mmCIF file of C-alpha atoms in Angstrom:
data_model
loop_
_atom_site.group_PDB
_atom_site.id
_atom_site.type_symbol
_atom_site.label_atom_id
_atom_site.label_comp_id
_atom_site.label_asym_id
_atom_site.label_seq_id
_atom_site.Cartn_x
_atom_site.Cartn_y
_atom_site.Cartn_z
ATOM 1 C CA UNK G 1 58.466 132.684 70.676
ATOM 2 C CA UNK G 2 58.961 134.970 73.794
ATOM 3 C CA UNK G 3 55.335 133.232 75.036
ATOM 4 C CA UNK G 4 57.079 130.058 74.609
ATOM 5 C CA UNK G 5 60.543 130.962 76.412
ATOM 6 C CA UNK G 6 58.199 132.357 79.317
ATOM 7 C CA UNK G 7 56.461 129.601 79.316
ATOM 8 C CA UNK G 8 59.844 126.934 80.002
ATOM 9 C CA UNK G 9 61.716 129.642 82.571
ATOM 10 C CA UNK G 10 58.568 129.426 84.934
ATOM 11 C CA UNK G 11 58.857 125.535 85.051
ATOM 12 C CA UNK G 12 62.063 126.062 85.011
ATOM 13 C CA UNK G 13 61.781 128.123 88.138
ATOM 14 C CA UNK G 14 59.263 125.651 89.279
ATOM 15 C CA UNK G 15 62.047 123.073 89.267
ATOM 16 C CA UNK G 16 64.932 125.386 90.951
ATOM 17 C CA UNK G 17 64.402 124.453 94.379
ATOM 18 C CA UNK G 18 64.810 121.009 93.313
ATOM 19 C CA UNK G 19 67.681 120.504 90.334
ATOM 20 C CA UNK G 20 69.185 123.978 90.671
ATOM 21 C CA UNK G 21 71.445 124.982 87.728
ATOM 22 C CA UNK G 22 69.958 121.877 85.601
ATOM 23 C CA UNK G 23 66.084 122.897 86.289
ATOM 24 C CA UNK G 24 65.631 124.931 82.732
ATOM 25 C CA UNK G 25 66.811 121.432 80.779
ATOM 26 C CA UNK G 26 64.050 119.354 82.781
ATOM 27 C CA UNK G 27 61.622 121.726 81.999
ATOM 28 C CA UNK G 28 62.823 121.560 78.608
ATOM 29 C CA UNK G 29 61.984 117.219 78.783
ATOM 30 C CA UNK G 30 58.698 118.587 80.990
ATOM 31 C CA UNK G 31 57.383 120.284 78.349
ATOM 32 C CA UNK G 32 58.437 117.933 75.454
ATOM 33 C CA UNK G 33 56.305 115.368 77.291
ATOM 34 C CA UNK G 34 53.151 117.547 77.846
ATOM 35 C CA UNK G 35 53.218 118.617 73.907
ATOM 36 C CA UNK G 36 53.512 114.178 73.320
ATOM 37 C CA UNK G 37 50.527 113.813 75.560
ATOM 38 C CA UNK G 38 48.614 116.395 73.612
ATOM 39 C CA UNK G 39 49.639 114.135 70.316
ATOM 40 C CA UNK G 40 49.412 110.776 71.823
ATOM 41 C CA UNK G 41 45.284 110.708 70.250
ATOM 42 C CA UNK G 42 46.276 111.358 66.953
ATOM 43 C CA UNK G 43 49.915 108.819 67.669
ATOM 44 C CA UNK G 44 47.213 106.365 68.005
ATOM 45 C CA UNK G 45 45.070 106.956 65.784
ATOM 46 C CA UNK G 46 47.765 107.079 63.347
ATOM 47 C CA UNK G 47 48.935 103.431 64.174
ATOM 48 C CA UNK G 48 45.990 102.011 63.364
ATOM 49 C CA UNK G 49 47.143 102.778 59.897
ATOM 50 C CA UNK G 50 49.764 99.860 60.798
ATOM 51 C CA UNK G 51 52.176 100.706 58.593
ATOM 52 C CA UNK G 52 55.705 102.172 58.998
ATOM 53 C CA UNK G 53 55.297 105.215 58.372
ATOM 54 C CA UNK G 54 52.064 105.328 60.856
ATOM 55 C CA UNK G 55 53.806 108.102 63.191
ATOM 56 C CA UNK G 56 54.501 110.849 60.228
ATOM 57 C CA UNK G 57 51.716 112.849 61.145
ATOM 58 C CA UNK G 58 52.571 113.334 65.055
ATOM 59 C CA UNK G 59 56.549 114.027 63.463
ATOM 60 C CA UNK G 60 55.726 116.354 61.243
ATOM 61 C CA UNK G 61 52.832 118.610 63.474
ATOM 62 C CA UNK G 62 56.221 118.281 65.987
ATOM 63 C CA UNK G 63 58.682 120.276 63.292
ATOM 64 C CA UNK G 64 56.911 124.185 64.647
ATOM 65 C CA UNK G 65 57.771 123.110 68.091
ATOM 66 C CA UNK G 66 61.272 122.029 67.109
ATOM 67 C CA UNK G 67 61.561 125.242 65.150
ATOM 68 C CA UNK G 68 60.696 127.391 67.933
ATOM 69 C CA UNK G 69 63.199 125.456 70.712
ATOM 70 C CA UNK G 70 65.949 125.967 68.107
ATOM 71 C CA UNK G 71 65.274 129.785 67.491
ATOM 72 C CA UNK G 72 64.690 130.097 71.633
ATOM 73 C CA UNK G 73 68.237 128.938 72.272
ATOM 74 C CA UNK G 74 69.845 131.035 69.289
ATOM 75 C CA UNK G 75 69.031 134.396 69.952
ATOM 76 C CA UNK G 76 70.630 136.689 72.171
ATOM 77 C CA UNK G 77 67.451 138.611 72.239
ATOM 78 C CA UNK G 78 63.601 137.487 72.524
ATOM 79 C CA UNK G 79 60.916 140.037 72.324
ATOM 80 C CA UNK G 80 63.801 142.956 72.424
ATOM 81 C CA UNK G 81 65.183 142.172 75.496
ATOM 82 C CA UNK G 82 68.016 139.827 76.463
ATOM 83 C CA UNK G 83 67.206 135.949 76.261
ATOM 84 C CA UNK G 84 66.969 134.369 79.890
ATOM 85 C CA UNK G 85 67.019 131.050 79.109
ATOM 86 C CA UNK G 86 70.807 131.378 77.286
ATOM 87 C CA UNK G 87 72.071 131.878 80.766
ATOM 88 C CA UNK G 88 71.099 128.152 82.202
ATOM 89 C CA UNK G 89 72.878 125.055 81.686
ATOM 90 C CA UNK G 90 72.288 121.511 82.094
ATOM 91 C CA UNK G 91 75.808 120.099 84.453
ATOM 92 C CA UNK G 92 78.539 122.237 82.897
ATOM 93 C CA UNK G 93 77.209 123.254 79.186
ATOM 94 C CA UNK G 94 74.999 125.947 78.666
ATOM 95 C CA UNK G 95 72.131 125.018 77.243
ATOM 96 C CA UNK G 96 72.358 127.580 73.982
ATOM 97 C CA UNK G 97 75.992 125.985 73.334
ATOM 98 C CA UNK G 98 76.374 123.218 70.218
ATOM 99 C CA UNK G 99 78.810 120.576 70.243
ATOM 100 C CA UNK G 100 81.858 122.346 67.989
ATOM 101 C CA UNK G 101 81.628 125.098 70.722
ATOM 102 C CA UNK G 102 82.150 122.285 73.694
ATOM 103 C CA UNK G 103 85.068 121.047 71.721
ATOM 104 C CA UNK G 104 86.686 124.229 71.835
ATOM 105 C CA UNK G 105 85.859 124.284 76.113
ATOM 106 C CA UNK G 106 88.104 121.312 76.729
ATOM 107 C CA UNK G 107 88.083 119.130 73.927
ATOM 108 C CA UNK G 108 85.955 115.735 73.202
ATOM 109 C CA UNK G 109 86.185 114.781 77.167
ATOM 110 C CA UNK G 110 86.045 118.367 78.816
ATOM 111 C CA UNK G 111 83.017 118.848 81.243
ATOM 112 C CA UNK G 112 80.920 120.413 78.216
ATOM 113 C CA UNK G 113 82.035 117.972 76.147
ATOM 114 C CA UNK G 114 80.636 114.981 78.316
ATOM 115 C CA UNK G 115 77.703 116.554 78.358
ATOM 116 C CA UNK G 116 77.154 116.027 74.899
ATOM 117 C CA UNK G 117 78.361 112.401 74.702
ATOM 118 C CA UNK G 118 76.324 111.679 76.948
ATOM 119 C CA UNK G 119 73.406 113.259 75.223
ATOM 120 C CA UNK G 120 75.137 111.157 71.830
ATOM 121 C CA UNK G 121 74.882 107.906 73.907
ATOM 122 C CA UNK G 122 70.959 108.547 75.148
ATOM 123 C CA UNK G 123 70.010 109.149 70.974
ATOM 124 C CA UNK G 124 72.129 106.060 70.025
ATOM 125 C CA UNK G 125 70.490 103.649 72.703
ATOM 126 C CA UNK G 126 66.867 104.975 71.866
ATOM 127 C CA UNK G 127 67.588 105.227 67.640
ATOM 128 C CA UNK G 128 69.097 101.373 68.194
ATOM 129 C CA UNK G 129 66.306 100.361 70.126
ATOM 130 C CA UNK G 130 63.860 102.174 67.520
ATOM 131 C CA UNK G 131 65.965 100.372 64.653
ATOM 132 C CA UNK G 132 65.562 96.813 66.499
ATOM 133 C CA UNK G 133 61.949 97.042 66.976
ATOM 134 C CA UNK G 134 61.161 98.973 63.492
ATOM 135 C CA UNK G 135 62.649 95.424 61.921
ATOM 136 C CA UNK G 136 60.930 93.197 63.760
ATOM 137 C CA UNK G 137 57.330 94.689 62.896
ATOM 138 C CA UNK G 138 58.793 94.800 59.337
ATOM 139 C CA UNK G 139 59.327 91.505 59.475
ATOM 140 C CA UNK G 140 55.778 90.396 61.263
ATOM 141 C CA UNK G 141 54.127 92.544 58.761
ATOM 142 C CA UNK G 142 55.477 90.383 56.029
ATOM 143 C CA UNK G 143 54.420 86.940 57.199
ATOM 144 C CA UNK G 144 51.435 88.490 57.926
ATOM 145 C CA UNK G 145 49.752 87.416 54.411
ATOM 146 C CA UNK G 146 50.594 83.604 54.740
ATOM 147 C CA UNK G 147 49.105 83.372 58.690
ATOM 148 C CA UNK G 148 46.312 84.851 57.166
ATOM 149 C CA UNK G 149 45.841 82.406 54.523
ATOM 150 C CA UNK G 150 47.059 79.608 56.875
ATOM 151 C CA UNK G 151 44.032 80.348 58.657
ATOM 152 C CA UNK G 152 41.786 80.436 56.205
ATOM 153 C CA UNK G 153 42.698 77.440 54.622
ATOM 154 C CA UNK G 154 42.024 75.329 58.219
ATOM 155 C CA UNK G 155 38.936 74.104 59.514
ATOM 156 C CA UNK G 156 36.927 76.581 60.467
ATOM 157 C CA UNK G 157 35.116 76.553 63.911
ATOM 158 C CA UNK G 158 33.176 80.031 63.976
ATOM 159 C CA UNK G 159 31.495 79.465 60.435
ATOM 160 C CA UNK G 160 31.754 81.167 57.166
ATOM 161 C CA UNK G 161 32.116 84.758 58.646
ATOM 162 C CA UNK G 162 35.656 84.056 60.305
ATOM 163 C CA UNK G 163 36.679 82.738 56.840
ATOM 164 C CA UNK G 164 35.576 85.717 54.825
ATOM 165 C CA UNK G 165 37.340 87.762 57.078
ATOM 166 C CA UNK G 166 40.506 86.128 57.384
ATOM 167 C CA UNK G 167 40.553 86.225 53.455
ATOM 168 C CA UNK G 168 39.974 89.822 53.356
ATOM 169 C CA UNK G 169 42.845 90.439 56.125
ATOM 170 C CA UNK G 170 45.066 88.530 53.775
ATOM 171 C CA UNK G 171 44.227 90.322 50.555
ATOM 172 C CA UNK G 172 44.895 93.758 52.249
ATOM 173 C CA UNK G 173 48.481 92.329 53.901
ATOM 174 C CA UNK G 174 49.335 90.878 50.435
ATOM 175 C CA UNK G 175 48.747 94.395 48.846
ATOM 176 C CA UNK G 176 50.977 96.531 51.361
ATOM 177 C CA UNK G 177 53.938 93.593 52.071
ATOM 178 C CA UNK G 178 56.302 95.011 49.354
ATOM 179 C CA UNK G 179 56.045 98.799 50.746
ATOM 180 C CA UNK G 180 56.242 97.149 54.177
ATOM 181 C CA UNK G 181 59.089 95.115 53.012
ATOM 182 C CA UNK G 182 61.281 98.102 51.795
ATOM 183 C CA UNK G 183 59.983 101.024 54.453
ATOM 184 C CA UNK G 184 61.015 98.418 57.199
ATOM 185 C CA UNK G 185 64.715 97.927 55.816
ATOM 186 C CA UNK G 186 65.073 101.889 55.482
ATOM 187 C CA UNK G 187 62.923 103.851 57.948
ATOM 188 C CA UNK G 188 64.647 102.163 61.054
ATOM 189 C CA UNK G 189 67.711 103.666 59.996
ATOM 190 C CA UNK G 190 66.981 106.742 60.043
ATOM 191 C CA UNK G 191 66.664 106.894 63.669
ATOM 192 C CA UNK G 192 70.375 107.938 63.413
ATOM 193 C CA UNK G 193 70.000 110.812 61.978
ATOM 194 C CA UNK G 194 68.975 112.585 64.975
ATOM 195 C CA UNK G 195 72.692 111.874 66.106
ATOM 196 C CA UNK G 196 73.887 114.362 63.142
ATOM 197 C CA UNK G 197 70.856 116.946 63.804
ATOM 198 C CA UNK G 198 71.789 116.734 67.932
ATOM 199 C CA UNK G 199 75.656 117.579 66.654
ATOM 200 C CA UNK G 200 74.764 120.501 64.945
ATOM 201 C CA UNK G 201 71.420 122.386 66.745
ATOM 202 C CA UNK G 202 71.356 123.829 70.841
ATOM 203 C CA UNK G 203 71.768 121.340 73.360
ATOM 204 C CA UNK G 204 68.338 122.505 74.652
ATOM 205 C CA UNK G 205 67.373 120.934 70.913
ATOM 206 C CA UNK G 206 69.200 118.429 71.452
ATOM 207 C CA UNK G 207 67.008 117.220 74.918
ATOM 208 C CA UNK G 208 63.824 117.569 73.104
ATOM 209 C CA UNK G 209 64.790 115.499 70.339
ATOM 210 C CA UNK G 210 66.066 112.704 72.564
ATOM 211 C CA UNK G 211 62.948 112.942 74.528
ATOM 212 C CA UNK G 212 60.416 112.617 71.493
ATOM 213 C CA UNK G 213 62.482 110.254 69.963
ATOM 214 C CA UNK G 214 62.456 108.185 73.054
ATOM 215 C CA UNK G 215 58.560 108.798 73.577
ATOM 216 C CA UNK G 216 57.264 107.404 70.169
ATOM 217 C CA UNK G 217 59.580 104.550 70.615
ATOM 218 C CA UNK G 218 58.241 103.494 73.625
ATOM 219 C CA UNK G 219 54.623 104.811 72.728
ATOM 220 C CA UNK G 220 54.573 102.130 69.549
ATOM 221 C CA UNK G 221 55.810 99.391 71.615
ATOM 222 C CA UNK G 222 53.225 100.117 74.059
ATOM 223 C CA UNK G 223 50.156 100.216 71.567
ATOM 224 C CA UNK G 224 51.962 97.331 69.769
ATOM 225 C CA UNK G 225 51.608 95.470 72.747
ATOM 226 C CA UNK G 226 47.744 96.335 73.513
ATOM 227 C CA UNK G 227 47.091 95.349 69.838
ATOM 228 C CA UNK G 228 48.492 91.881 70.259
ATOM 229 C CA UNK G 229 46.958 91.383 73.444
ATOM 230 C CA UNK G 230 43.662 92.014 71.567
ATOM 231 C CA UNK G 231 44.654 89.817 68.618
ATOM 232 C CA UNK G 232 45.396 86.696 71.163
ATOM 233 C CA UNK G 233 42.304 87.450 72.896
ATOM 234 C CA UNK G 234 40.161 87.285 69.914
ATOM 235 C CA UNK G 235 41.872 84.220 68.863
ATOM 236 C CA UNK G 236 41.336 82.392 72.109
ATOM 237 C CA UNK G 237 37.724 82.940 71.941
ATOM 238 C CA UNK G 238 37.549 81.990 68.200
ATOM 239 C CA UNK G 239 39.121 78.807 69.433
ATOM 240 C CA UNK G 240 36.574 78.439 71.620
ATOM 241 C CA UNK G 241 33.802 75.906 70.837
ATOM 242 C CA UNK G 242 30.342 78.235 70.447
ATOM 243 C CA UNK G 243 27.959 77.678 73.321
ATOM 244 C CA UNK G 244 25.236 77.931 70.883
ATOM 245 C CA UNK G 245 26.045 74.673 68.566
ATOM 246 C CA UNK G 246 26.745 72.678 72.078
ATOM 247 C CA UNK G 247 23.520 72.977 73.457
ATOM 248 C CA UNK G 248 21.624 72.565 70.206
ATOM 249 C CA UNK G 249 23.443 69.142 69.649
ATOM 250 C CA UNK G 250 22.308 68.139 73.105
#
């Protein structure tokens, strides 16, 4: 731990000359992004699984990081000597402090307290927008089985090949809607639940959750996206009359 507390007080003092008092909490995001970067391979490698629970893997190889933040802003000591990093605060709440102690510093709209509502209000926008989006690729993955037959049931321009596969990308949707069906309705709400861990753990805790949370949100939409693109562009040349058939009926 004291190799990781060293590590986020020199970006923090990289930071200083630029966000002062706040530096230690953006080198608390700064390193939360640099340990997603390391993950984003296996985040996408994981999605190809194109299920719900696709980004498990990434969460769960996250936890020892998590573990180690918590225990970095709850001791009074690291490696025998006094912790550094309890000292810093992001605005007016030290960043070792949890949300019943801000209460007691000025109540629910004190300048600690703020703090933390606004921290509430960043995990509420990002679990809603993770919630949203969690539904709607529920929902495609579901109607997923009758495009496919849809398909393979029209007239088929790219020969018996394009059939065979479309039947086979049917059979596998068929076979996973019901789990997608029932992960979809749950697993988006439980994007919430970081509000109740973000009440309870450090507010230096509290930033890195809100910043992973926020980076696999917007790191499935983003490989959603390049997978659509893909599928549109492979449609659009399947819809495309072959080159090869033209010139042999000339």
């Amino acid at each position: 731990m004291s190799v990781f507390t060293h590590l986020v007080a020199e970006l923090g003092r990289l930071l200083e000359p630029v966000l002062a008092q706040s530096a230690t909490a953006a080198a608390i995001v700064l390193f939360t992004v640099l340990v997603r970067l390391a993950l984003h391979p296996l985040s996408r490698a994981a999605f190809r699984g194109a299920t719900p629970a696709a980004g498990c893997l990434p969460v769960l190889l996250q936890l020892p990081v998590f573990f180690v933040m918590y225990h970095a802003f709850s001791s009074a000591e690291v490696g025998g000597k006094a912790n550094e990093l309890l000292g810093h605060r992001l605005f007016a709440a030290p960043l070792g402090s949890r949300w019943t102690g801000a209460l007691g510093e000025g109540g629910l709209f004190g300048a600690q307290g703020l703090v933390f509502l606004g921290l509430f209000a960043a995990i509420a926008v990002v679990a809603a927008w993770s919630a949203v989006r969690g539904r709607r690729t529920a929902a495609a993955a579901a109607a997923a089985p009758a495009k496919a037959k849809a398909k393979a049931a029209a007239p088929k321009k790219s020969g018996a090949r394009a059939g065979a596969g479309a039947g086979v990308t049917a059979e596998v949707s068929a076979e996973q809607q019901e789990v997608m069906r029932k992960l979809g309705g749950v697993l988006p709400l439980l994007s919430f639940g970081t509000l109740i861990t973000a009440a309870v753990v450090p507010l230096a805790a509290g930033l890195y959750l809100v910043t992973t949370t926020a980076w696999s949100v917007a790191e499935r939409a983003w490989l959603q996206h390049r997978k659509e693109r893909v599928e549109r562009q492979a449609e659009q040349r399947a819809e495309q009359p072959a080159d090869g058939a033209v010139r042999s009926s000339l």
